[in-house]
mmCIF file of C-alpha atoms and ligand atoms in Angstrom:
data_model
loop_
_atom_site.group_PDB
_atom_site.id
_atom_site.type_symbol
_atom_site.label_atom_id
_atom_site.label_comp_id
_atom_site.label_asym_id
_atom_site.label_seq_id
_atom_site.Cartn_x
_atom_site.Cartn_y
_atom_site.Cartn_z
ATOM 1 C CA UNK A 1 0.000 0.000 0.000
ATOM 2 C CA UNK A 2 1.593 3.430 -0.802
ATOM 3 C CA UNK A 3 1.216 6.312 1.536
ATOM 4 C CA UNK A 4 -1.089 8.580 -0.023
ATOM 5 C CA UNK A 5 0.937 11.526 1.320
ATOM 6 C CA UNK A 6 4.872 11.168 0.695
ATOM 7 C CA UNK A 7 4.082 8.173 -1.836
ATOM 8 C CA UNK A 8 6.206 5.657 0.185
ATOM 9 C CA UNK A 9 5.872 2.374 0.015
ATOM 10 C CA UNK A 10 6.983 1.592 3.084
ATOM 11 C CA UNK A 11 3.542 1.509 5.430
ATOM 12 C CA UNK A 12 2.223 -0.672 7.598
ATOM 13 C CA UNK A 13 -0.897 -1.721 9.573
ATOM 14 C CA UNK A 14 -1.754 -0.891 12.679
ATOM 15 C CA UNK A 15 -5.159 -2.142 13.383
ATOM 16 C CA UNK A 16 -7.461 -4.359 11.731
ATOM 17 C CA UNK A 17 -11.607 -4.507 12.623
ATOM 18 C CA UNK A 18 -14.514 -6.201 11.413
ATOM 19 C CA UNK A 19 -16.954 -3.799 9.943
ATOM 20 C CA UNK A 20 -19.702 -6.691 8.710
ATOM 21 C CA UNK A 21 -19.367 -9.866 7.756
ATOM 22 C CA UNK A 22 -17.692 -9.042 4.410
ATOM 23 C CA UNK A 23 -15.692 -5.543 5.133
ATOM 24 C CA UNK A 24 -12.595 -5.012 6.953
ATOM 25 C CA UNK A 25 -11.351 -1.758 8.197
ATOM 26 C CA UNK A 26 -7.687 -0.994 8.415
ATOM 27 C CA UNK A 27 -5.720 1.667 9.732
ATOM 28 C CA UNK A 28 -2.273 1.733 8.494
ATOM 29 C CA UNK A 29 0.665 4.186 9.234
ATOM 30 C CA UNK A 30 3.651 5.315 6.748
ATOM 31 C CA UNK A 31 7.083 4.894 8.349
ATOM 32 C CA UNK A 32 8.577 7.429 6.372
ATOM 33 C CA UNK A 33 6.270 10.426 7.234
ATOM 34 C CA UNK A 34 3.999 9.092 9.708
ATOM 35 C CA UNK A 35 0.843 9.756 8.293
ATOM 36 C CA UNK A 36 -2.166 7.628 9.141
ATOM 37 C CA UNK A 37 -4.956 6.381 6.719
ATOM 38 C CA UNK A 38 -7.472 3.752 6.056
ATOM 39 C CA UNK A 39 -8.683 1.212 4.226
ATOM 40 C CA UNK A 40 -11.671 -1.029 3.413
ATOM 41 C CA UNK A 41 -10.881 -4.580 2.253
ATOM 42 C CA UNK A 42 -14.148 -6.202 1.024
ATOM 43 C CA UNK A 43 -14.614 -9.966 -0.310
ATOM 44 C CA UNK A 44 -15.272 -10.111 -3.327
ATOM 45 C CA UNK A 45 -18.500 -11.208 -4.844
ATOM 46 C CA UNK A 46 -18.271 -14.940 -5.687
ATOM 47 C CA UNK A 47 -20.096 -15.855 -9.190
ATOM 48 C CA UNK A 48 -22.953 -18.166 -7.313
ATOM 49 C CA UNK A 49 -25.872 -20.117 -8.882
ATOM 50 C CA UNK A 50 -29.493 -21.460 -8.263
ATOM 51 C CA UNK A 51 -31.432 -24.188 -9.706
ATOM 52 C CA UNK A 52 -35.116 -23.323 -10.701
ATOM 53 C CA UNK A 53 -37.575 -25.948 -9.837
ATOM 54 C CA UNK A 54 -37.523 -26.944 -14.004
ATOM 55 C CA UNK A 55 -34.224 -27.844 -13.494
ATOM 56 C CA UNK A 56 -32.464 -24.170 -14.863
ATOM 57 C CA UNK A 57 -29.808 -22.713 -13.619
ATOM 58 C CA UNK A 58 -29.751 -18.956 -13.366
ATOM 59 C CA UNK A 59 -27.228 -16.383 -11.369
ATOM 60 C CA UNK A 60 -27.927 -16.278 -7.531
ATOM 61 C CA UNK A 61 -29.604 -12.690 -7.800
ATOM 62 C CA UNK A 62 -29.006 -10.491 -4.411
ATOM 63 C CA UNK A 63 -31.555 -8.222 -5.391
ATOM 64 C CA UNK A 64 -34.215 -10.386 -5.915
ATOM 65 C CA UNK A 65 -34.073 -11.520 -2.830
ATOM 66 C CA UNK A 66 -34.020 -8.138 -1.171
ATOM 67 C CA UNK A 67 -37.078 -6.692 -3.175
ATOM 68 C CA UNK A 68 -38.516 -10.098 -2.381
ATOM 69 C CA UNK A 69 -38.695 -9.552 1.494
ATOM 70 C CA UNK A 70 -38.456 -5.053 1.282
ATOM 71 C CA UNK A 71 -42.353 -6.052 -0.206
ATOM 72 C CA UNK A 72 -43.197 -8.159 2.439
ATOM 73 C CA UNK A 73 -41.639 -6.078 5.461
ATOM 74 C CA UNK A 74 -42.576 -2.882 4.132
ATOM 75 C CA UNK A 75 -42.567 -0.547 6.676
ATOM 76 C CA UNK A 76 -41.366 -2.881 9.465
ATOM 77 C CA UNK A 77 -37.928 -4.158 8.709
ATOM 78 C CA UNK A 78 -35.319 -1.804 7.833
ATOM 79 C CA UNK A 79 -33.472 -1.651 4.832
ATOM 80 C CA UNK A 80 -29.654 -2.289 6.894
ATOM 81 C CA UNK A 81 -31.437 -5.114 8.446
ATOM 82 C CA UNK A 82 -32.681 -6.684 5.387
ATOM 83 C CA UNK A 83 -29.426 -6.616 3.632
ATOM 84 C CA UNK A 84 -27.641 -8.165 6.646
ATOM 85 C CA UNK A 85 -30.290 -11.298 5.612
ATOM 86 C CA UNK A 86 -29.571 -11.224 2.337
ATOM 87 C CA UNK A 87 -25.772 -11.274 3.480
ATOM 88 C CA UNK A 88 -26.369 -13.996 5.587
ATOM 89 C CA UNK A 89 -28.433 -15.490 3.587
ATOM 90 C CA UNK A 90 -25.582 -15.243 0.329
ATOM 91 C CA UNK A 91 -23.032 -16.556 3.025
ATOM 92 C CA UNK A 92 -25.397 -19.744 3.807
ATOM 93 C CA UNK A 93 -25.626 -20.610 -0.041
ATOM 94 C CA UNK A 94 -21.418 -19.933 -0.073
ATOM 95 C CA UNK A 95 -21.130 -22.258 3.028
ATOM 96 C CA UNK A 96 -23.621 -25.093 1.550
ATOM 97 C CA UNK A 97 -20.751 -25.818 -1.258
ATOM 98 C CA UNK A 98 -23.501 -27.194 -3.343
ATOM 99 C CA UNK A 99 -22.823 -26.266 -7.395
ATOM 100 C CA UNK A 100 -26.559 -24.486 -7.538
ATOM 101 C CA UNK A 101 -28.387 -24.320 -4.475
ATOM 102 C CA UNK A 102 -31.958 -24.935 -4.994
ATOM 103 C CA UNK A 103 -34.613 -22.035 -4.854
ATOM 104 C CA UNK A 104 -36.564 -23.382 -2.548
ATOM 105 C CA UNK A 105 -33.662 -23.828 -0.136
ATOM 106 C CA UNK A 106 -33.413 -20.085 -0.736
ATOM 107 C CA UNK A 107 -37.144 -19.555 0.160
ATOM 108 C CA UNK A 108 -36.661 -21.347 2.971
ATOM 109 C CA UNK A 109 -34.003 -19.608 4.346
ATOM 110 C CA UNK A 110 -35.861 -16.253 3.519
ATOM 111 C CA UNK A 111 -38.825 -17.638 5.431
ATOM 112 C CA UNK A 112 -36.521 -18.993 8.222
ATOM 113 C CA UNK A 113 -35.318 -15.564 9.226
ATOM 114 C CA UNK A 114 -38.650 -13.492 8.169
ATOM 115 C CA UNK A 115 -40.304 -15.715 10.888
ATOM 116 C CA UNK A 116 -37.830 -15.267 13.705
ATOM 117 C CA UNK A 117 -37.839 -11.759 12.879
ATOM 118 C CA UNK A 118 -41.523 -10.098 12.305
ATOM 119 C CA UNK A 119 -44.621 -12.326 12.155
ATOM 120 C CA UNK A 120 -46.358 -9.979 9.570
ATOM 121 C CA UNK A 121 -43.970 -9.946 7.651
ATOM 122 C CA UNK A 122 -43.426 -14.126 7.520
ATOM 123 C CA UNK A 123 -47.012 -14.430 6.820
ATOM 124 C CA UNK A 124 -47.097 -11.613 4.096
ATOM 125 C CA UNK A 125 -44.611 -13.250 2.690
ATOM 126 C CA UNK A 126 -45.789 -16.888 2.586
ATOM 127 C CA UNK A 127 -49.445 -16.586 2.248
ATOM 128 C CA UNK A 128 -48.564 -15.589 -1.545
ATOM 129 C CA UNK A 129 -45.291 -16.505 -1.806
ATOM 130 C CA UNK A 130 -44.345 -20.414 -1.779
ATOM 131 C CA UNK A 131 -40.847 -20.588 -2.975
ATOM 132 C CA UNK A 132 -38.346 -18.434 -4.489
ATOM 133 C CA UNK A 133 -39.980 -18.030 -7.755
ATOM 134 C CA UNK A 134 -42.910 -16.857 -7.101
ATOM 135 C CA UNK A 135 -41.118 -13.424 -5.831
ATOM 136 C CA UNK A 136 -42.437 -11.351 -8.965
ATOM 137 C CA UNK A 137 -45.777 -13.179 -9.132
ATOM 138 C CA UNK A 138 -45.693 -12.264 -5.363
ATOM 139 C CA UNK A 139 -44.947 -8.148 -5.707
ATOM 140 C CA UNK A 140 -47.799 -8.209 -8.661
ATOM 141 C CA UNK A 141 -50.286 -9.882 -6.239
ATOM 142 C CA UNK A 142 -49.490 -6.906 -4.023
ATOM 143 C CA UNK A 143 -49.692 -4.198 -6.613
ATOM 144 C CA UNK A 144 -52.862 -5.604 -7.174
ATOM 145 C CA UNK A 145 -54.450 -5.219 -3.509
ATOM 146 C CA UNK A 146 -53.078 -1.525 -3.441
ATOM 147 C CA UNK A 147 -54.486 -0.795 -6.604
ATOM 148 C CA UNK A 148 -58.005 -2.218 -5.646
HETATM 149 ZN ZN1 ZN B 1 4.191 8.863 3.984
#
């Protein structure tokens, strides 16, 4: 790491700390002038895939998920807590070391923490929503009811 203020190449770190599950904060120090700075080191995102219930395979899709459960907790779960699930959520499907997880495992997962979490929002979420598919045919149902 060069210092960004005498260009030296010559720094070093001086503290490390977790900021989430996927970002570390460092604070390094130059040895030739001193100066202090930081950095973020954040893992990358690792290409992961999902098998449809007709047997496709498709990109796991972050923001799916997300919109997925922001419609069914809207207004009650926060957006910094829902993409800690969704991290979580990624880091289960990283940690299952299967090829392509299946959706439903997804959906369950989704459902798993939705539950634990805010009861309105589980049962939002399941009384239209069955497995991971169904997520757009899910957010049209609701359109529907706020258009009626
Ligand atoms: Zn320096």
């Amino acid at each position: 790491m060069t210092c960004p203020k005498c260009k030296s190449t010559n720094t070093q770190v001086i503290d490390s700390r977790d900021v989430d599950s996927r970002t570390i904060r460092r604070r390094r120090e130059c040895e030739s002038c001193q100066f202090r700075f930081t950095t973020y080191e954040k893992i990358e995102h690792v290409r992961l895939s999902v098998t449809k219930r007709d047997g496709r395979v498709e990109p796991f899709d972050r923001d799916k998920i997300y919109k997925g459960m922001e419609t069914a907790a809207s207004g009650r779960i926060g957006p910094e807590l829902l993409s800690e699930i969704v991290d979580d959520i990624e880091q289960k499907v990283i940690e299952s070391a299967e090829p392509a997880i299946s959706t439903k495992k997804i959906g369950n997962l989704v459902i798993n923490r939705l539950r634990k979490l805010d009861e309105i929002s589980y049962l939002r979420f399941v009384s239209v929503y069955k497995n991971f598919e169904q997520i757009e045919s899910f957010q049209e149902e609701l359109t529907k009811l706020k258009s009626n």
